[in-house]
Amino acid sequence: MHEFRDSMKFFYRYLKQYKLSFLVALVMTVIAVYLQVQAPVFIGDALNKLVSYAGIKMTHAPGADHAWDLFIGVIWSLLLYYVFNALANFIQSIVLSISIAKSTNEMRTGLFSKLQKLTVAFFDRKSDGDILSRFTSDLDNIYNAMNQVLSQLMTGIALLIGLLIMMFDKNAQLAWVTIASVPVSIILAAFIIVKARKYVDIQQDEVGKLNGYINERITGQKIIITNSLQEETVEGFKVHNEQVRKATLKGQIYSGMIFPVMQGMSLVNTAIVIFFGSYLAVHGDIDKTVALGLVVTFVQYSQQFYNQIAQLASSYSMIQLAITGARRVDEMLDETEEVNPPNGIQIDGVEKDIKLENVDFQYLPDKPILKDVNIQVDKGQMIALVGPTGSGKTTVMNLMNRFYDVNKGSVKFDDVDIRDLDLGSLRSHVGIVLQESVLFSGTIRENIAFGKPDATDEEVIAAAKQAHIHSFVETLEKGYDTKVSEENNIFSTGQKQLISIARTILTDPSLLILDEATSNVDTVTEARIQKAMNNVIKGRTSFVIAHRLKTILNADRIIVLKYGEIIEEGNHEELMKENGFYAELYNNQFVFE
Ligand SMILES: Nc1ncnc2c1ncn2[C@@H]1O[C@H](COP(=O)(O)OP(=O)(O)OP(=O)(O)O)[C@@H](O)[C@H]1O
Ligand SMILES: [Mg+2]
């Protein structure tokens, strides 16, 4: 119920600006419904007249003409009824469709804009697949449900009300007879819905698991091939697929039951109406001349009434999916955003130094990662950070860019706490080559110029030359106009890193952070990246995280991190002399993981 109320708020938030459209739709609905409920009365009346004329016809010849005229008249009027009814329905559904398309579009844009405001912590916590599914299946479910159900719901409810009014207006006794079995139907429908909902939920879970399995196996396909596990993989797939089939079948059996059961109820009710109607027609106080028509009218009411209940009941699973979708979309909209300090200080770069002072940090409560870390980088210095895997090197980098905030202590640029800096200003002065490089779909030129879209060709080429990727790009048929993307990948891992380095060079950052920029490359490329780095680092304040100690021999200072604590600090010679952890690492260069 909680979920239902929250999702109603969600829909209201997006739909309230289309009040006028909804009013138009409502008016059209009322017109359509009015025509629809009037038609049976009209047919009933016409029938009564025809019967009375038929009676006349036996004795009176001219009556036949009358009957014929009336017959033609009835056909015409009916035609008009249905044309206007269809027209009103059409306008209603168009008006609704337009509002729905616009509002789901707004939901999608809102969700995506929200995504751009979220913290790195959010992206570390949530899987890509989960985020993506809110854009795809959840928004699709919302759109489909609104598109198909909203108009139906409006018409359905209006029609039920209209029918009730008409029935009680015509004949209260017959009206009671017609709706007497409704509670039974509702209980029956509710019972089936509860069952169906359970299996629809299971089905969704199983589909999610199946997708997860497929996703995981595609990513790991090379490992599967290497280990010849193709057949086992198919077997595993079959198990998941079978689960989906079972859940889907059960869900379908129950969901599929609603309509026929309701139609069965409709038939039973028709019989009840005919039986009691005839009884009342004969024994009750109904005018005998109109009794037959009245029963016919009520038979139609009964069918329409039940038809609506069946429609509403069977659209329930779609509504449920939309409610779930709204909850999941809303959940993401509620995530905490990154806060830019009000009146944040703008900086022009680093003049003096960058410091981490007494920094404590943890990602998760009670799991301290960095403990009392102190690091000072003077302007123009190159600091190297080494240490075993998981020791907290990337974490230090995360703090300098405010991907995360420290729990204790502070990070300072020229003695100003970075929490007082304007986020945009801070980040425009910090360039990071991440541990894993990413390509965006577009040309190589666009990829290099990603952080500075207005860069000239000369600047792009200069950056590429500094990163030692220019000569490779030149060998490509289309050069810098070659299209690349994360999927269609013409670069080796090392080349991708060089592209990332070029991208970072182009933005000319005051502080440069290279996280393991040489971990994935062969020794020749490593030497090349080394040169590229030396180019880039020259005269720039930099922070280099490296596993391969060869790449950091000429660092001004090397900081050794272990279990989140600085255990040694100094330049290469000093640390070697100390003959501690660093010396050990250096001597065991190739086995130190
Ligand atoms: N987003 C996160 N949430 C929770 N814990 C994390 C997160 N990122 C890293 N950690 C934990 O923090 C510790 C330090 O991780 P970090 O990535 O800083 O190591 P690293 O020194 O860069 O290792 P590597 O050399 O393998 O890159 C690890 O124990 C890791 O499990
Ligand atoms: Mg790391």
XYZ file of C-alpha atoms and ligand atoms in Angstrom:
625
model
C 0.000 0.000 0.000
C 2.905 2.198 0.889
C 4.362 1.540 -2.531
C 1.030 2.293 -4.178
C 0.704 5.677 -2.476
C 4.289 6.648 -3.271
C 3.878 5.717 -6.899
C 0.658 7.742 -7.122
C 2.646 10.752 -5.897
C 5.281 9.985 -8.496
C 2.752 9.888 -11.330
C 0.995 12.995 -10.049
C 4.303 14.870 -10.060
C 4.810 14.175 -13.731
C 1.221 14.361 -14.911
C -0.024 17.431 -13.045
C 1.176 19.838 -15.726
C -1.094 18.121 -18.240
C -4.250 18.914 -16.259
C -5.869 20.588 -19.257
C -5.244 17.579 -21.504
C -6.684 15.346 -18.838
C -9.753 17.554 -18.600
C -10.272 17.301 -22.370
C -9.776 13.549 -22.152
C -12.278 13.382 -19.317
C -14.914 15.324 -21.258
C -14.380 13.045 -24.248
C -14.653 10.033 -21.972
C -17.957 11.253 -20.570
C -19.310 11.879 -24.083
C -18.184 8.457 -25.291
C -19.583 6.759 -22.229
C -22.863 8.654 -22.457
C -23.313 7.509 -26.035
C -22.362 3.994 -25.141
C -24.851 3.692 -22.305
C -27.599 5.370 -24.315
C -27.348 2.933 -27.190
C -28.860 -0.037 -25.318
C -31.805 2.113 -24.178
C -32.334 3.205 -27.722
C -32.230 -0.341 -29.020
C -34.603 -1.464 -26.276
C -37.095 1.333 -27.068
C -36.845 0.683 -30.782
C -37.472 -2.987 -30.210
C -40.542 -2.260 -28.155
C -41.877 -0.024 -30.916
C -41.083 -2.602 -33.584
C -42.914 -5.232 -31.591
C -45.919 -2.996 -31.203
C -45.837 -2.196 -34.939
C -45.472 -5.869 -35.686
C -48.634 -6.334 -33.722
C -50.352 -3.660 -35.840
C -48.970 -5.123 -39.063
C -51.035 -8.302 -38.558
C -54.242 -6.325 -38.966
C -53.174 -3.083 -40.642
C -51.272 -2.878 -43.895
C -49.877 0.744 -43.609
C -48.075 -0.217 -40.376
C -45.525 -2.155 -42.441
C -44.208 1.085 -43.975
C -43.969 2.620 -40.549
C -41.990 -0.363 -39.337
C -39.646 -0.106 -42.315
C -39.045 3.615 -41.785
C -38.456 3.029 -38.135
C -36.046 0.245 -38.954
C -34.007 2.522 -41.285
C -34.141 5.258 -38.646
C -32.819 2.909 -36.001
C -29.940 1.827 -38.231
C -28.994 5.439 -38.948
C -29.196 6.547 -35.349
C -27.157 3.582 -34.221
C -24.564 4.402 -36.847
C -24.402 7.982 -35.580
C -24.114 6.792 -31.979
C -21.190 4.607 -32.811
C -19.435 7.152 -35.043
C -19.532 9.824 -32.337
C -18.612 7.306 -29.709
C -15.583 6.217 -31.726
C -14.620 9.819 -32.413
C -14.755 10.778 -28.739
C -12.751 7.696 -27.805
C -10.215 8.528 -30.484
C -9.741 12.118 -29.318
C -9.454 10.946 -25.730
C -6.757 8.422 -26.524
C -4.791 10.884 -28.713
C -4.825 13.587 -26.055
C -3.736 11.067 -23.426
C -1.047 9.581 -25.664
C 0.516 12.977 -26.245
C 0.634 13.785 -22.520
C 1.958 10.350 -21.672
C 4.685 10.460 -24.300
C 5.762 13.887 -23.077
C 5.736 12.959 -19.419
C 7.707 9.712 -19.890
C 10.172 11.709 -21.929
C 10.501 14.093 -19.008
C 10.979 11.156 -16.638
C 13.775 9.827 -18.835
C 15.481 13.223 -19.106
C 15.031 13.828 -15.372
C 16.551 10.460 -14.586
C 19.509 11.044 -16.860
C 20.141 14.549 -15.524
C 19.980 13.094 -12.051
C 22.581 10.529 -13.052
C 24.952 13.352 -13.940
C 24.574 14.837 -10.458
C 25.272 11.699 -8.519
C 28.412 10.896 -6.600
C 31.121 8.454 -7.546
C 30.055 6.479 -4.485
C 26.714 5.813 -6.186
C 28.362 4.437 -9.306
C 30.739 2.332 -7.220
C 27.790 0.865 -5.354
C 25.343 0.205 -8.182
C 25.942 -2.130 -11.094
C 25.756 -0.732 -14.600
C 23.094 -3.273 -15.461
C 20.878 -2.180 -12.608
C 21.169 1.512 -13.520
C 20.535 0.761 -17.162
C 17.457 -1.340 -16.422
C 15.801 1.679 -14.779
C 16.096 3.510 -18.065
C 14.981 0.579 -20.167
C 12.613 -1.914 -18.598
C 11.311 0.280 -15.760
C 10.545 3.315 -17.909
C 9.162 1.018 -20.627
C 6.845 -0.609 -18.107
C 5.668 2.798 -16.958
C 5.108 3.991 -20.506
C 3.310 0.844 -21.623
C 1.078 0.773 -18.591
C 0.136 4.439 -18.880
C -0.390 4.196 -22.605
C -2.583 1.136 -22.444
C -4.157 1.369 -19.045
C -4.812 5.041 -18.410
C -7.326 5.480 -21.193
C -8.876 2.136 -20.341
C -9.055 3.050 -16.684
C -10.715 6.372 -17.414
C -13.262 4.888 -19.788
C -13.778 1.869 -17.572
C -14.534 3.770 -14.397
C -16.694 6.343 -16.203
C -18.567 3.555 -17.889
C -19.187 1.688 -14.656
C -20.568 4.867 -13.092
C -22.592 5.671 -16.222
C -24.011 2.177 -16.335
C -24.985 2.282 -12.678
C -26.791 5.597 -13.164
C -28.605 4.336 -16.239
C -29.610 1.061 -14.691
C -31.025 2.603 -11.549
C -32.738 5.232 -13.605
C -34.390 2.613 -15.810
C -35.413 0.122 -13.226
C -33.993 -0.187 -9.751
C -35.153 -3.771 -9.266
C -33.460 -4.999 -12.400
C -30.398 -2.889 -11.555
C -30.004 -4.698 -8.222
C -30.394 -8.012 -9.976
C -27.679 -7.056 -12.443
C -25.087 -5.955 -9.917
C -25.868 -8.524 -7.232
C -23.076 -10.842 -8.287
C -20.431 -8.109 -8.565
C -18.939 -8.636 -5.070
C -18.461 -12.326 -5.873
C -16.613 -11.386 -9.061
C -14.406 -8.890 -7.278
C -13.397 -11.417 -4.648
C -12.701 -13.941 -7.373
C -10.625 -11.447 -9.376
C -8.698 -10.337 -6.299
C -7.887 -13.949 -5.489
C -6.532 -14.602 -8.969
C -4.611 -11.295 -9.012
C -2.833 -12.082 -5.753
C -1.760 -15.456 -7.166
C -0.777 -13.993 -10.522
C 1.188 -11.201 -8.898
C 3.287 -13.678 -6.957
C 4.284 -15.488 -10.136
C 4.797 -12.266 -12.103
C 7.265 -11.214 -9.381
C 9.045 -14.561 -9.532
C 9.081 -14.325 -13.304
C 10.724 -10.874 -13.162
C 13.358 -12.172 -10.776
C 14.087 -15.171 -12.969
C 14.326 -13.001 -16.079
C 16.757 -10.765 -14.184
C 18.857 -13.778 -13.220
C 18.825 -15.064 -16.782
C 19.970 -11.681 -18.102
C 22.655 -11.540 -15.447
C 23.867 -14.972 -16.502
C 23.960 -14.048 -20.193
C 25.716 -10.771 -19.408
C 28.323 -12.442 -17.231
C 29.023 -15.188 -19.757
C 29.381 -12.764 -22.676
C 31.877 -10.737 -20.665
C 33.750 -13.879 -19.715
C 33.447 -15.583 -23.098
C 37.215 -15.663 -23.633
C 37.744 -17.476 -20.342
C 34.966 -19.902 -21.282
C 36.653 -20.617 -24.623
C 40.071 -20.924 -22.998
C 38.747 -23.541 -20.626
C 36.477 -25.227 -23.213
C 33.432 -24.642 -21.034
C 31.023 -23.880 -23.875
C 28.831 -26.928 -23.259
C 28.686 -26.392 -19.510
C 27.745 -22.790 -20.187
C 24.842 -23.885 -22.373
C 23.747 -26.345 -19.661
C 23.794 -23.544 -17.102
C 21.800 -21.391 -19.479
C 19.182 -24.100 -19.902
C 18.669 -24.300 -16.140
C 17.983 -20.539 -15.922
C 15.874 -20.604 -19.057
C 13.778 -23.442 -17.634
C 13.189 -21.458 -14.435
C 11.960 -18.525 -16.516
C 9.678 -20.811 -18.503
C 8.142 -22.333 -15.362
C 7.545 -18.992 -13.662
C 6.218 -17.413 -16.843
C 3.849 -20.313 -17.421
C 2.410 -20.172 -13.898
C 2.105 -16.407 -14.102
C 0.425 -16.682 -17.472
C -1.986 -19.356 -16.283
C -3.195 -17.084 -13.502
C -3.101 -13.810 -15.442
C -4.748 -15.548 -18.357
C -7.458 -16.904 -16.061
C -8.842 -13.490 -15.153
C -10.460 -12.727 -18.454
C -12.204 -16.065 -19.067
C -13.333 -16.264 -15.447
C -14.821 -12.793 -15.684
C -16.479 -13.717 -18.955
C -17.875 -16.803 -17.302
C -19.255 -14.585 -14.564
C -20.675 -12.334 -17.250
C -22.528 -15.259 -18.829
C -23.848 -16.430 -15.490
C -24.998 -12.907 -14.803
C -26.677 -12.665 -18.203
C -28.619 -15.782 -17.315
C -29.554 -14.301 -13.944
C -30.725 -11.080 -15.584
C -32.788 -12.946 -18.197
C -34.303 -15.258 -15.619
C -35.166 -12.671 -12.988
C -35.936 -10.072 -15.641
C -38.511 -12.345 -17.267
C -39.866 -13.248 -13.867
C -40.289 -9.577 -12.977
C -41.696 -8.886 -16.448
C -44.390 -11.464 -15.895
C -45.030 -11.172 -12.172
C -43.631 -7.773 -11.260
C -45.030 -4.306 -11.698
C -43.231 -3.667 -14.997
C -45.285 -2.350 -17.896
C -45.844 -5.455 -20.046
C -45.477 -3.562 -23.345
C -41.899 -2.560 -22.553
C -40.844 -5.558 -20.488
C -39.116 -7.432 -23.311
C -37.102 -4.365 -24.395
C -36.143 -3.667 -20.820
C -34.794 -7.167 -20.326
C -32.812 -6.871 -23.573
C -31.429 -3.521 -22.386
C -30.370 -4.992 -19.057
C -28.757 -7.988 -20.698
C -26.582 -5.543 -22.608
C -25.848 -3.536 -19.459
C -24.844 -6.655 -17.666
C -22.468 -7.615 -20.452
C -20.943 -4.148 -20.638
C -20.590 -3.985 -16.897
C -18.777 -7.282 -16.698
C -16.694 -6.501 -19.720
C -15.337 -3.426 -17.922
C -14.631 -5.294 -14.720
C -12.769 -7.957 -16.710
C -10.729 -5.309 -18.535
C -9.809 -3.504 -15.330
C -8.909 -6.720 -13.563
C -6.753 -7.981 -16.400
C -4.836 -4.735 -16.695
C -3.793 -5.106 -13.083
C -0.494 -6.830 -13.818
C 0.527 -3.957 -16.085
C -0.368 -1.486 -13.370
C 1.696 -3.517 -10.917
C 4.708 -3.407 -13.254
C 4.320 0.357 -13.589
C 4.139 0.775 -9.816
C 7.325 -1.260 -9.421
C 8.915 0.815 -12.202
C 7.888 4.060 -10.503
C 9.401 2.879 -7.246
C 12.708 1.995 -8.902
C 12.892 5.262 -10.853
C 11.946 7.253 -7.757
C 14.582 5.424 -5.750
C 17.260 6.737 -8.074
C 15.779 10.238 -8.092
C 16.063 10.190 -4.293
C 19.788 9.395 -4.275
C 21.942 12.036 -2.642
C 23.516 14.417 -5.092
C 27.004 15.745 -5.119
C 27.004 19.076 -3.291
C 28.956 21.957 -4.712
C 29.873 24.281 -1.822
C 27.928 27.557 -2.093
C 30.257 30.406 -3.103
C 33.004 27.848 -3.687
C 36.447 29.327 -4.194
C 37.714 29.410 -7.785
C 41.362 28.533 -8.235
C 43.822 29.273 -11.024
C 45.981 26.269 -10.396
C 48.379 25.161 -7.709
C 50.891 27.794 -6.594
C 52.515 26.166 -3.597
C 51.569 22.634 -2.716
C 48.935 19.994 -2.273
C 48.591 18.281 1.083
C 46.785 15.403 2.692
C 46.763 16.125 6.420
C 45.992 13.413 8.984
C 43.550 11.776 6.627
C 41.358 8.943 7.802
C 39.009 7.406 5.317
C 36.590 4.514 5.009
C 34.194 3.507 2.252
C 32.024 1.484 4.587
C 31.341 2.057 8.274
C 33.823 0.307 10.537
C 36.107 -0.637 7.658
C 38.911 1.936 7.834
C 40.942 2.079 4.631
C 43.332 5.014 5.128
C 44.775 5.673 8.562
C 46.370 8.996 9.453
C 47.839 9.591 6.002
C 50.049 12.671 5.523
C 51.328 13.518 2.066
C 52.740 16.761 0.785
C 53.398 17.471 -2.902
C 55.237 20.683 -3.777
C 54.381 22.432 -6.996
C 56.213 20.779 -9.897
C 57.126 17.697 -7.894
C 56.423 14.143 -8.901
C 55.277 11.915 -6.103
C 54.969 8.182 -6.549
C 52.654 5.987 -4.578
C 53.496 2.311 -4.336
C 52.222 -0.564 -2.304
C 50.576 -3.949 -2.565
C 47.238 -4.367 -4.244
C 44.386 -3.147 -2.060
C 46.686 -0.960 0.039
C 44.688 2.194 -0.763
C 46.539 3.874 -3.638
C 43.509 4.480 -5.835
C 41.666 5.572 -2.703
C 44.177 8.394 -2.145
C 43.512 9.541 -5.707
C 39.754 9.382 -5.099
C 40.163 11.861 -2.257
C 42.240 14.407 -4.159
C 39.509 14.867 -6.724
C 36.696 14.741 -4.173
C 35.262 11.571 -5.634
C 34.903 10.838 -1.935
C 35.344 13.085 1.088
C 37.734 12.333 3.924
C 36.287 11.159 7.245
C 38.941 12.939 9.247
C 41.711 15.396 8.432
C 41.730 17.292 5.157
C 42.998 17.596 1.614
C 44.376 21.068 0.871
C 45.309 22.908 -2.299
C 47.556 25.836 -1.359
C 46.305 25.542 2.241
C 42.646 25.735 1.222
C 40.504 22.754 2.141
C 39.212 21.338 -1.147
C 35.755 21.113 0.403
C 35.685 24.921 0.160
C 36.604 24.935 -3.516
C 34.153 25.131 -6.354
C 33.853 21.541 -7.593
C 34.100 22.485 -11.268
C 37.144 24.626 -10.595
C 38.848 21.891 -8.579
C 38.227 19.239 -11.188
C 39.286 21.392 -14.098
C 42.697 21.579 -12.451
C 43.027 17.912 -11.678
C 43.692 15.560 -14.598
C 43.341 11.859 -14.022
C 44.348 8.934 -16.156
C 42.304 6.206 -14.573
C 43.370 2.668 -13.897
C 41.109 1.450 -16.694
C 40.835 3.563 -19.847
C 37.525 4.283 -21.472
C 36.695 5.200 -25.055
C 33.557 7.101 -25.980
C 31.794 6.453 -29.268
C 33.041 8.972 -31.800
C 36.225 9.623 -33.701
C 39.727 9.419 -32.270
C 39.887 13.194 -32.497
C 36.709 13.538 -30.432
C 38.061 11.081 -27.908
C 41.263 13.032 -27.385
C 39.410 16.349 -27.311
C 36.807 14.983 -24.885
C 37.796 17.256 -22.020
C 38.276 20.275 -24.298
C 35.823 20.013 -27.212
C 36.943 23.322 -28.741
C 40.570 22.188 -29.118
C 42.152 22.853 -32.514
C 43.539 20.071 -34.705
C 47.048 21.242 -33.884
C 46.405 20.929 -30.149
C 44.947 17.445 -30.590
C 47.946 16.318 -32.650
C 50.392 17.882 -30.208
C 48.761 16.016 -27.331
C 48.804 12.778 -29.327
C 52.487 13.279 -30.116
C 53.289 13.865 -26.455
C 51.415 10.699 -25.601
C 53.305 8.811 -28.323
C 50.123 7.688 -30.085
C 50.340 10.018 -33.085
C 52.361 7.681 -35.300
C 49.911 4.831 -34.685
C 46.918 7.001 -35.522
C 48.677 8.066 -38.743
C 48.833 4.436 -39.880
C 45.024 4.196 -39.779
C 43.262 4.746 -43.080
C 41.107 7.546 -41.724
C 43.619 8.824 -39.186
C 42.050 10.985 -36.507
C 38.616 10.550 -38.114
C 38.598 6.816 -37.423
C 35.474 5.908 -35.539
C 35.930 4.112 -32.246
C 33.742 3.087 -29.355
C 33.991 0.971 -26.254
C 32.559 -2.002 -28.192
C 34.241 -1.734 -31.568
C 37.709 -1.466 -30.312
C 40.610 -1.087 -32.689
C 43.074 -0.262 -29.941
C 45.082 -2.524 -27.751
C 44.796 -1.927 -24.009
C 48.107 -0.052 -24.030
C 47.023 2.120 -26.942
C 43.806 2.927 -25.139
C 45.881 4.110 -22.210
C 47.927 6.307 -24.519
C 44.711 7.842 -25.850
C 43.626 8.516 -22.259
C 46.976 10.127 -21.545
C 46.602 12.331 -24.640
C 43.099 13.251 -23.490
C 44.419 14.322 -20.105
C 47.415 16.212 -21.546
C 45.097 18.269 -23.688
C 43.261 19.636 -20.660
C 46.590 20.875 -19.268
C 45.848 20.131 -15.601
C 47.712 21.700 -12.678
C 47.724 18.393 -10.873
C 48.139 15.226 -12.854
C 47.265 11.838 -11.429
C 48.282 8.705 -13.266
C 46.793 5.578 -11.771
C 48.689 2.507 -12.925
C 48.922 3.978 -16.362
C 51.474 1.383 -17.362
C 50.079 -1.757 -15.826
C 48.635 -3.275 -18.979
C 51.384 -2.842 -21.517
C 54.389 -4.655 -22.866
C 57.867 -3.404 -22.127
C 58.248 -1.566 -25.457
C 54.991 0.302 -24.963
C 55.875 0.810 -21.344
C 59.073 2.551 -22.390
C 56.977 4.647 -24.740
C 54.417 5.535 -22.084
C 57.322 6.271 -19.782
C 58.581 8.831 -22.289
C 55.073 10.179 -22.737
C 54.751 10.526 -18.996
C 58.067 12.242 -18.643
C 56.879 14.734 -21.254
C 53.667 15.271 -19.442
C 55.033 15.378 -15.951
C 57.786 17.863 -16.713
C 57.173 20.973 -14.671
C 53.796 19.675 -13.559
C 52.704 18.645 -10.110
C 52.018 14.971 -10.414
C 51.006 11.941 -8.583
C 51.906 8.598 -10.060
C 50.536 5.316 -8.820
C 52.537 2.403 -10.080
C 53.098 -1.273 -9.638
C 56.125 -1.353 -11.881
C 58.728 0.357 -9.840
C 60.954 0.976 -12.862
C 58.579 3.687 -13.998
C 58.975 5.763 -10.857
C 62.720 5.601 -10.223
C 63.101 9.306 -10.887
C 60.180 10.406 -8.710
C 61.023 13.213 -6.292
C 59.530 11.207 -3.507
C 58.178 7.704 -3.208
C 55.499 6.938 -0.669
C 55.011 3.343 0.362
C 51.531 2.465 1.461
C 50.580 -0.747 3.218
C 47.149 -1.524 4.673
C 46.288 2.171 4.311
C 49.262 3.441 6.271
C 52.409 5.149 5.069
C 55.236 2.906 6.123
C 58.159 4.424 4.227
C 58.887 7.650 2.416
C 61.854 9.033 0.484
C 63.483 8.915 -2.953
C 64.619 5.700 -4.578
C 68.160 5.793 -3.248
C 67.111 6.620 0.280
C 64.522 3.876 0.352
C 66.946 1.327 -1.057
C 69.444 2.281 1.621
C 66.789 1.863 4.276
C 66.505 -1.713 3.058
C 62.877 -1.976 4.185
C 59.630 -2.895 2.455
C 60.363 -0.818 -0.654
C 63.779 -2.408 -1.135
C 62.149 -5.792 -0.794
C 59.495 -4.833 -3.345
C 62.132 -3.556 -5.688
C 64.267 -6.657 -5.427
C 61.277 -8.902 -5.967
C 59.906 -6.641 -8.710
C 58.049 -9.391 -10.500
C 56.495 -11.345 -7.658
C 55.339 -8.660 -5.324
C 51.617 -9.024 -5.785
N 33.982 1.686 -3.621
C 34.491 0.954 -2.633
N 33.697 0.550 -1.630
C 34.188 -0.190 -0.610
N 35.469 -0.569 -0.493
C 36.310 -0.208 -1.464
C 35.866 0.571 -2.583
N 36.922 0.792 -3.385
C 37.975 0.181 -2.795
N 37.621 -0.411 -1.636
C 38.506 -1.115 -0.694
O 39.520 -0.213 -0.302
C 40.774 -0.842 -0.234
C 41.805 -0.054 -1.052
O 41.434 -0.085 -2.423
P 42.232 0.697 -3.534
O 41.464 0.617 -4.782
O 42.571 2.035 -3.023
O 43.550 -0.202 -3.633
P 44.787 0.013 -4.595
O 45.952 0.239 -3.697
O 44.519 1.023 -5.631
O 44.909 -1.435 -5.240
P 45.399 -1.860 -6.726
O 46.875 -1.833 -6.676
O 44.882 -3.253 -6.868
O 44.818 -0.901 -7.684
C 40.570 -2.267 -0.715
O 40.548 -3.096 0.417
C 39.224 -2.267 -1.362
O 38.552 -3.478 -1.108
Mg 44.203 0.976 -7.669
